[in-house]
Amino acid sequence: CNSEVTAYIGLGSNIGDRKFQLNRAVELLKGAEKVEVTAVSSYYNTAPVGYEQQPDFLNAVVEIRTALSAYGLLQLCSEIEKELKRERIIRWGPRTIDLDILLFGNEIIYKKDLVIPHPRMHERRFVLEPLNEIAPEVLHPVFNKYIREIFHSSFM
Ligand SMILES: Nc1nc2nc(S)n(CCO)c2c(=O)[nH]1
């Protein structure tokens, strides 16, 4: 397995059939070239963070093994978002899905269009709870703390 990494993607949806939306995103990741889905967290209903005047989200985290580069994975995530936003079932109207790259192996990337680890993941229970469920022993390469430590310390 030349140059494959384990990466973690955060999924979030708060418009339309949220569960269907997350399931579709997982299916599209499973069907993607150079991507193997190795774990999917439970789906968590979470209160909106940032802008409160919107519906609750359904959030999850997916673990993948991938031979894609970080930019290749970013491209795949935006393709999946576009694909799902394009799909419309009349009764629900627009669908919303976000795919955020949380971790990409131990890589630290700080570019205008790509920052990894995700800069706000350590402040977000809607990320930490599903991530801790499937990857408590993963090390955050910037904080050098295990996900379970960050998750538990975020409730001090
Ligand atoms: N609970 C919750 N709040 C959020 N605020 C924003 S922005 N987002 C979108 C993150 O990409 C979320 C989310 O996914 N879940």
mmCIF file of C-alpha atoms and ligand atoms in Angstrom:
data_model
loop_
_atom_site.group_PDB
_atom_site.id
_atom_site.type_symbol
_atom_site.label_atom_id
_atom_site.label_comp_id
_atom_site.label_asym_id
_atom_site.label_seq_id
_atom_site.Cartn_x
_atom_site.Cartn_y
_atom_site.Cartn_z
ATOM 1 C CA CYS A 1 0.000 0.000 0.000
ATOM 2 C CA ASN A 2 2.237 2.747 -1.258
ATOM 3 C CA SER A 3 1.544 6.088 0.461
ATOM 4 C CA GLU A 4 -1.949 5.459 1.811
ATOM 5 C CA VAL A 5 -3.167 7.424 4.814
ATOM 6 C CA THR A 6 -6.025 7.113 7.262
ATOM 7 C CA ALA A 7 -8.216 10.210 7.040
ATOM 8 C CA TYR A 8 -11.324 11.378 8.902
ATOM 9 C CA ILE A 9 -14.201 13.246 7.269
ATOM 10 C CA GLY A 10 -16.928 15.094 9.160
ATOM 11 C CA LEU A 11 -20.434 14.890 7.655
ATOM 12 C CA GLY A 12 -23.238 17.295 8.508
ATOM 13 C CA SER A 13 -26.732 17.919 7.155
ATOM 14 C CA ASN A 14 -29.604 20.032 8.465
ATOM 15 C CA ILE A 15 -31.984 20.428 5.559
ATOM 16 C CA GLY A 16 -34.230 17.812 3.998
ATOM 17 C CA ASP A 17 -34.016 14.105 4.774
ATOM 18 C CA ARG A 18 -30.827 14.390 6.839
ATOM 19 C CA LYS A 19 -30.340 10.645 7.403
ATOM 20 C CA PHE A 20 -30.814 9.883 3.716
ATOM 21 C CA GLN A 21 -28.322 12.647 2.917
ATOM 22 C CA LEU A 22 -25.655 11.235 5.243
ATOM 23 C CA ASN A 23 -26.233 7.704 3.955
ATOM 24 C CA ARG A 24 -25.820 8.928 0.384
ATOM 25 C CA ALA A 25 -22.571 10.718 1.233
ATOM 26 C CA VAL A 26 -21.206 7.503 2.811
ATOM 27 C CA GLU A 27 -22.275 5.507 -0.270
ATOM 28 C CA LEU A 28 -20.541 7.993 -2.608
ATOM 29 C CA LEU A 29 -17.364 7.798 -0.484
ATOM 30 C CA LYS A 30 -17.545 3.979 -0.622
ATOM 31 C CA GLY A 31 -17.824 4.113 -4.396
ATOM 32 C CA ALA A 32 -14.934 6.540 -4.881
ATOM 33 C CA GLU A 33 -11.645 5.572 -6.543
ATOM 34 C CA LYS A 34 -8.656 5.181 -4.170
ATOM 35 C CA VAL A 35 -10.908 5.379 -1.120
ATOM 36 C CA GLU A 36 -11.786 2.594 1.314
ATOM 37 C CA VAL A 37 -14.338 3.412 4.027
ATOM 38 C CA THR A 38 -13.108 1.642 7.165
ATOM 39 C CA ALA A 39 -15.496 2.999 9.828
ATOM 40 C CA VAL A 40 -18.649 5.120 10.123
ATOM 41 C CA SER A 41 -19.741 6.649 13.447
ATOM 42 C CA SER A 42 -23.295 6.738 14.721
ATOM 43 C CA TYR A 43 -25.404 9.653 13.539
ATOM 44 C CA TYR A 44 -25.776 12.403 16.157
ATOM 45 C CA ASN A 45 -28.572 14.976 16.286
ATOM 46 C CA THR A 46 -26.813 18.205 17.309
ATOM 47 C CA ALA A 47 -27.834 21.788 18.058
ATOM 48 C CA PRO A 48 -26.500 24.263 15.486
ATOM 49 C CA VAL A 49 -23.213 25.918 16.465
ATOM 50 C CA GLY A 50 -22.241 29.335 15.115
ATOM 51 C CA TYR A 51 -25.540 30.442 13.636
ATOM 52 C CA GLU A 52 -28.313 29.208 15.955
ATOM 53 C CA GLN A 53 -31.317 30.266 13.839
ATOM 54 C CA GLN A 54 -31.295 27.096 11.784
ATOM 55 C CA PRO A 55 -32.514 23.489 12.180
ATOM 56 C CA ASP A 56 -30.586 20.909 14.217
ATOM 57 C CA PHE A 57 -27.893 19.040 12.309
ATOM 58 C CA LEU A 58 -27.341 15.355 11.885
ATOM 59 C CA ASN A 59 -23.563 14.767 12.198
ATOM 60 C CA ALA A 60 -21.236 11.830 11.733
ATOM 61 C CA VAL A 61 -17.554 11.060 11.108
ATOM 62 C CA VAL A 62 -16.230 8.596 8.526
ATOM 63 C CA GLU A 63 -12.811 6.938 8.660
ATOM 64 C CA ILE A 64 -11.190 6.133 5.315
ATOM 65 C CA ARG A 65 -7.945 4.653 4.001
ATOM 66 C CA THR A 66 -6.968 6.566 0.898
ATOM 67 C CA ALA A 67 -4.220 6.861 -1.693
ATOM 68 C CA LEU A 68 -5.567 10.280 -2.687
ATOM 69 C CA SER A 69 -3.545 13.387 -1.841
ATOM 70 C CA ALA A 70 -5.088 15.852 0.627
ATOM 71 C CA TYR A 71 -6.098 18.046 -2.320
ATOM 72 C CA GLY A 72 -7.459 14.993 -4.133
ATOM 73 C CA LEU A 73 -9.635 14.240 -1.105
ATOM 74 C CA LEU A 74 -10.749 17.892 -0.927
ATOM 75 C CA GLN A 75 -11.786 17.652 -4.585
ATOM 76 C CA LEU A 76 -13.716 14.430 -3.922
ATOM 77 C CA CYS A 77 -15.527 15.987 -0.939
ATOM 78 C CA SER A 78 -16.636 18.997 -2.986
ATOM 79 C CA GLU A 79 -17.771 16.713 -5.819
ATOM 80 C CA ILE A 80 -19.900 14.724 -3.366
ATOM 81 C CA GLU A 81 -21.363 17.942 -1.913
ATOM 82 C CA LYS A 82 -22.234 19.167 -5.412
ATOM 83 C CA GLU A 83 -23.731 15.799 -6.354
ATOM 84 C CA LEU A 84 -25.983 15.739 -3.272
ATOM 85 C CA LYS A 85 -26.996 19.378 -3.560
ATOM 86 C CA ARG A 86 -27.983 18.666 -7.150
ATOM 87 C CA GLU A 87 -30.279 15.804 -6.160
ATOM 88 C CA ARG A 88 -33.754 17.106 -5.387
ATOM 89 C CA ILE A 89 -36.806 15.287 -4.136
ATOM 90 C CA ILE A 90 -39.504 17.902 -4.711
ATOM 91 C CA ARG A 91 -41.135 17.436 -1.292
ATOM 92 C CA TRP A 92 -37.929 18.404 0.521
ATOM 93 C CA GLY A 93 -36.554 21.126 -1.753
ATOM 94 C CA PRO A 94 -32.866 21.941 -1.469
ATOM 95 C CA ARG A 95 -30.574 19.432 0.274
ATOM 96 C CA THR A 96 -27.619 20.509 2.314
ATOM 97 C CA ILE A 97 -24.591 18.423 3.139
ATOM 98 C CA ASP A 98 -21.135 19.408 4.379
ATOM 99 C CA LEU A 99 -18.080 17.200 4.113
ATOM 100 C CA ASP A 100 -15.118 18.532 6.114
ATOM 101 C CA ILE A 101 -11.671 16.911 6.137
ATOM 102 C CA LEU A 102 -10.815 16.674 9.837
ATOM 103 C CA LEU A 103 -7.527 14.724 9.811
ATOM 104 C CA PHE A 104 -5.320 13.444 6.977
ATOM 105 C CA GLY A 105 -2.825 11.026 8.492
ATOM 106 C CA ASN A 106 -0.461 13.086 10.643
ATOM 107 C CA GLU A 107 -0.234 15.802 8.029
ATOM 108 C CA ILE A 108 -0.369 19.479 8.917
ATOM 109 C CA ILE A 109 -1.472 21.630 5.995
ATOM 110 C CA TYR A 110 -1.958 25.363 6.279
ATOM 111 C CA LYS A 111 -2.961 26.833 2.918
ATOM 112 C CA LYS A 112 -5.532 29.419 1.845
ATOM 113 C CA ASP A 113 -7.801 26.734 0.451
ATOM 114 C CA LEU A 114 -6.990 23.835 2.762
ATOM 115 C CA VAL A 115 -6.254 23.724 6.494
ATOM 116 C CA ILE A 116 -5.739 20.295 8.093
ATOM 117 C CA PRO A 117 -6.354 19.367 10.901
ATOM 118 C CA HIS A 118 -9.681 21.195 10.655
ATOM 119 C CA PRO A 119 -9.071 24.431 12.602
ATOM 120 C CA ARG A 120 -12.241 24.234 14.705
ATOM 121 C CA MET A 121 -12.593 20.485 15.203
ATOM 122 C CA HIS A 122 -11.252 20.622 18.784
ATOM 123 C CA GLU A 123 -13.993 23.122 19.756
ATOM 124 C CA ARG A 124 -16.858 21.190 18.175
ATOM 125 C CA ARG A 125 -18.673 18.519 20.178
ATOM 126 C CA PHE A 126 -20.522 17.613 16.976
ATOM 127 C CA VAL A 127 -17.127 16.548 15.581
ATOM 128 C CA LEU A 128 -15.403 15.258 18.732
ATOM 129 C CA GLU A 129 -18.202 12.973 19.891
ATOM 130 C CA PRO A 130 -18.504 10.913 16.667
ATOM 131 C CA LEU A 131 -14.722 11.047 16.147
ATOM 132 C CA ASN A 132 -14.090 9.806 19.692
ATOM 133 C CA GLU A 133 -16.586 6.998 19.044
ATOM 134 C CA ILE A 134 -14.524 5.555 16.178
ATOM 135 C CA ALA A 135 -10.991 6.900 16.782
ATOM 136 C CA PRO A 136 -10.303 7.695 20.457
ATOM 137 C CA GLU A 137 -6.645 6.661 20.124
ATOM 138 C CA VAL A 138 -5.842 8.875 17.148
ATOM 139 C CA LEU A 139 -3.318 11.622 17.850
ATOM 140 C CA HIS A 140 -4.064 15.212 16.870
ATOM 141 C CA PRO A 141 -0.813 16.193 15.113
ATOM 142 C CA VAL A 142 -0.901 19.842 16.238
ATOM 143 C CA PHE A 143 -1.977 19.421 19.863
ATOM 144 C CA ASN A 144 -0.202 16.077 20.212
ATOM 145 C CA LYS A 145 -3.156 14.870 22.262
ATOM 146 C CA TYR A 146 -5.348 11.829 21.657
ATOM 147 C CA ILE A 147 -8.857 12.525 20.375
ATOM 148 C CA ARG A 148 -10.298 11.002 23.583
ATOM 149 C CA GLU A 149 -8.262 13.473 25.660
ATOM 150 C CA ILE A 150 -9.446 16.434 23.599
ATOM 151 C CA PHE A 151 -13.044 15.161 23.722
ATOM 152 C CA HIS A 152 -13.067 14.638 27.503
ATOM 153 C CA SER A 153 -11.182 17.873 28.245
ATOM 154 C CA SER A 154 -13.682 19.851 26.181
ATOM 155 C CA PHE A 155 -16.206 19.310 29.000
ATOM 156 C CA MET A 156 -14.015 20.532 31.896
HETATM 157 N N1 LIG B 1 -24.225 21.176 15.178
HETATM 158 C C1 LIG B 1 -23.643 21.664 14.058
HETATM 159 N N2 LIG B 1 -23.475 23.001 13.932
HETATM 160 C C2 LIG B 1 -22.897 23.449 12.803
HETATM 161 N N3 LIG B 1 -22.593 24.738 12.447
HETATM 162 C C3 LIG B 1 -22.029 24.672 11.229
HETATM 163 S S1 LIG B 1 -21.503 26.025 10.375
HETATM 164 N N4 LIG B 1 -21.938 23.394 10.777
HETATM 165 C C4 LIG B 1 -21.409 22.954 9.480
HETATM 166 C C5 LIG B 1 -20.014 22.401 9.686
HETATM 167 O O1 LIG B 1 -19.421 22.168 8.466
HETATM 168 C C6 LIG B 1 -22.473 22.600 11.766
HETATM 169 C C7 LIG B 1 -22.654 21.198 11.912
HETATM 170 O O2 LIG B 1 -22.301 20.369 11.059
HETATM 171 N N5 LIG B 1 -23.238 20.793 13.078
#
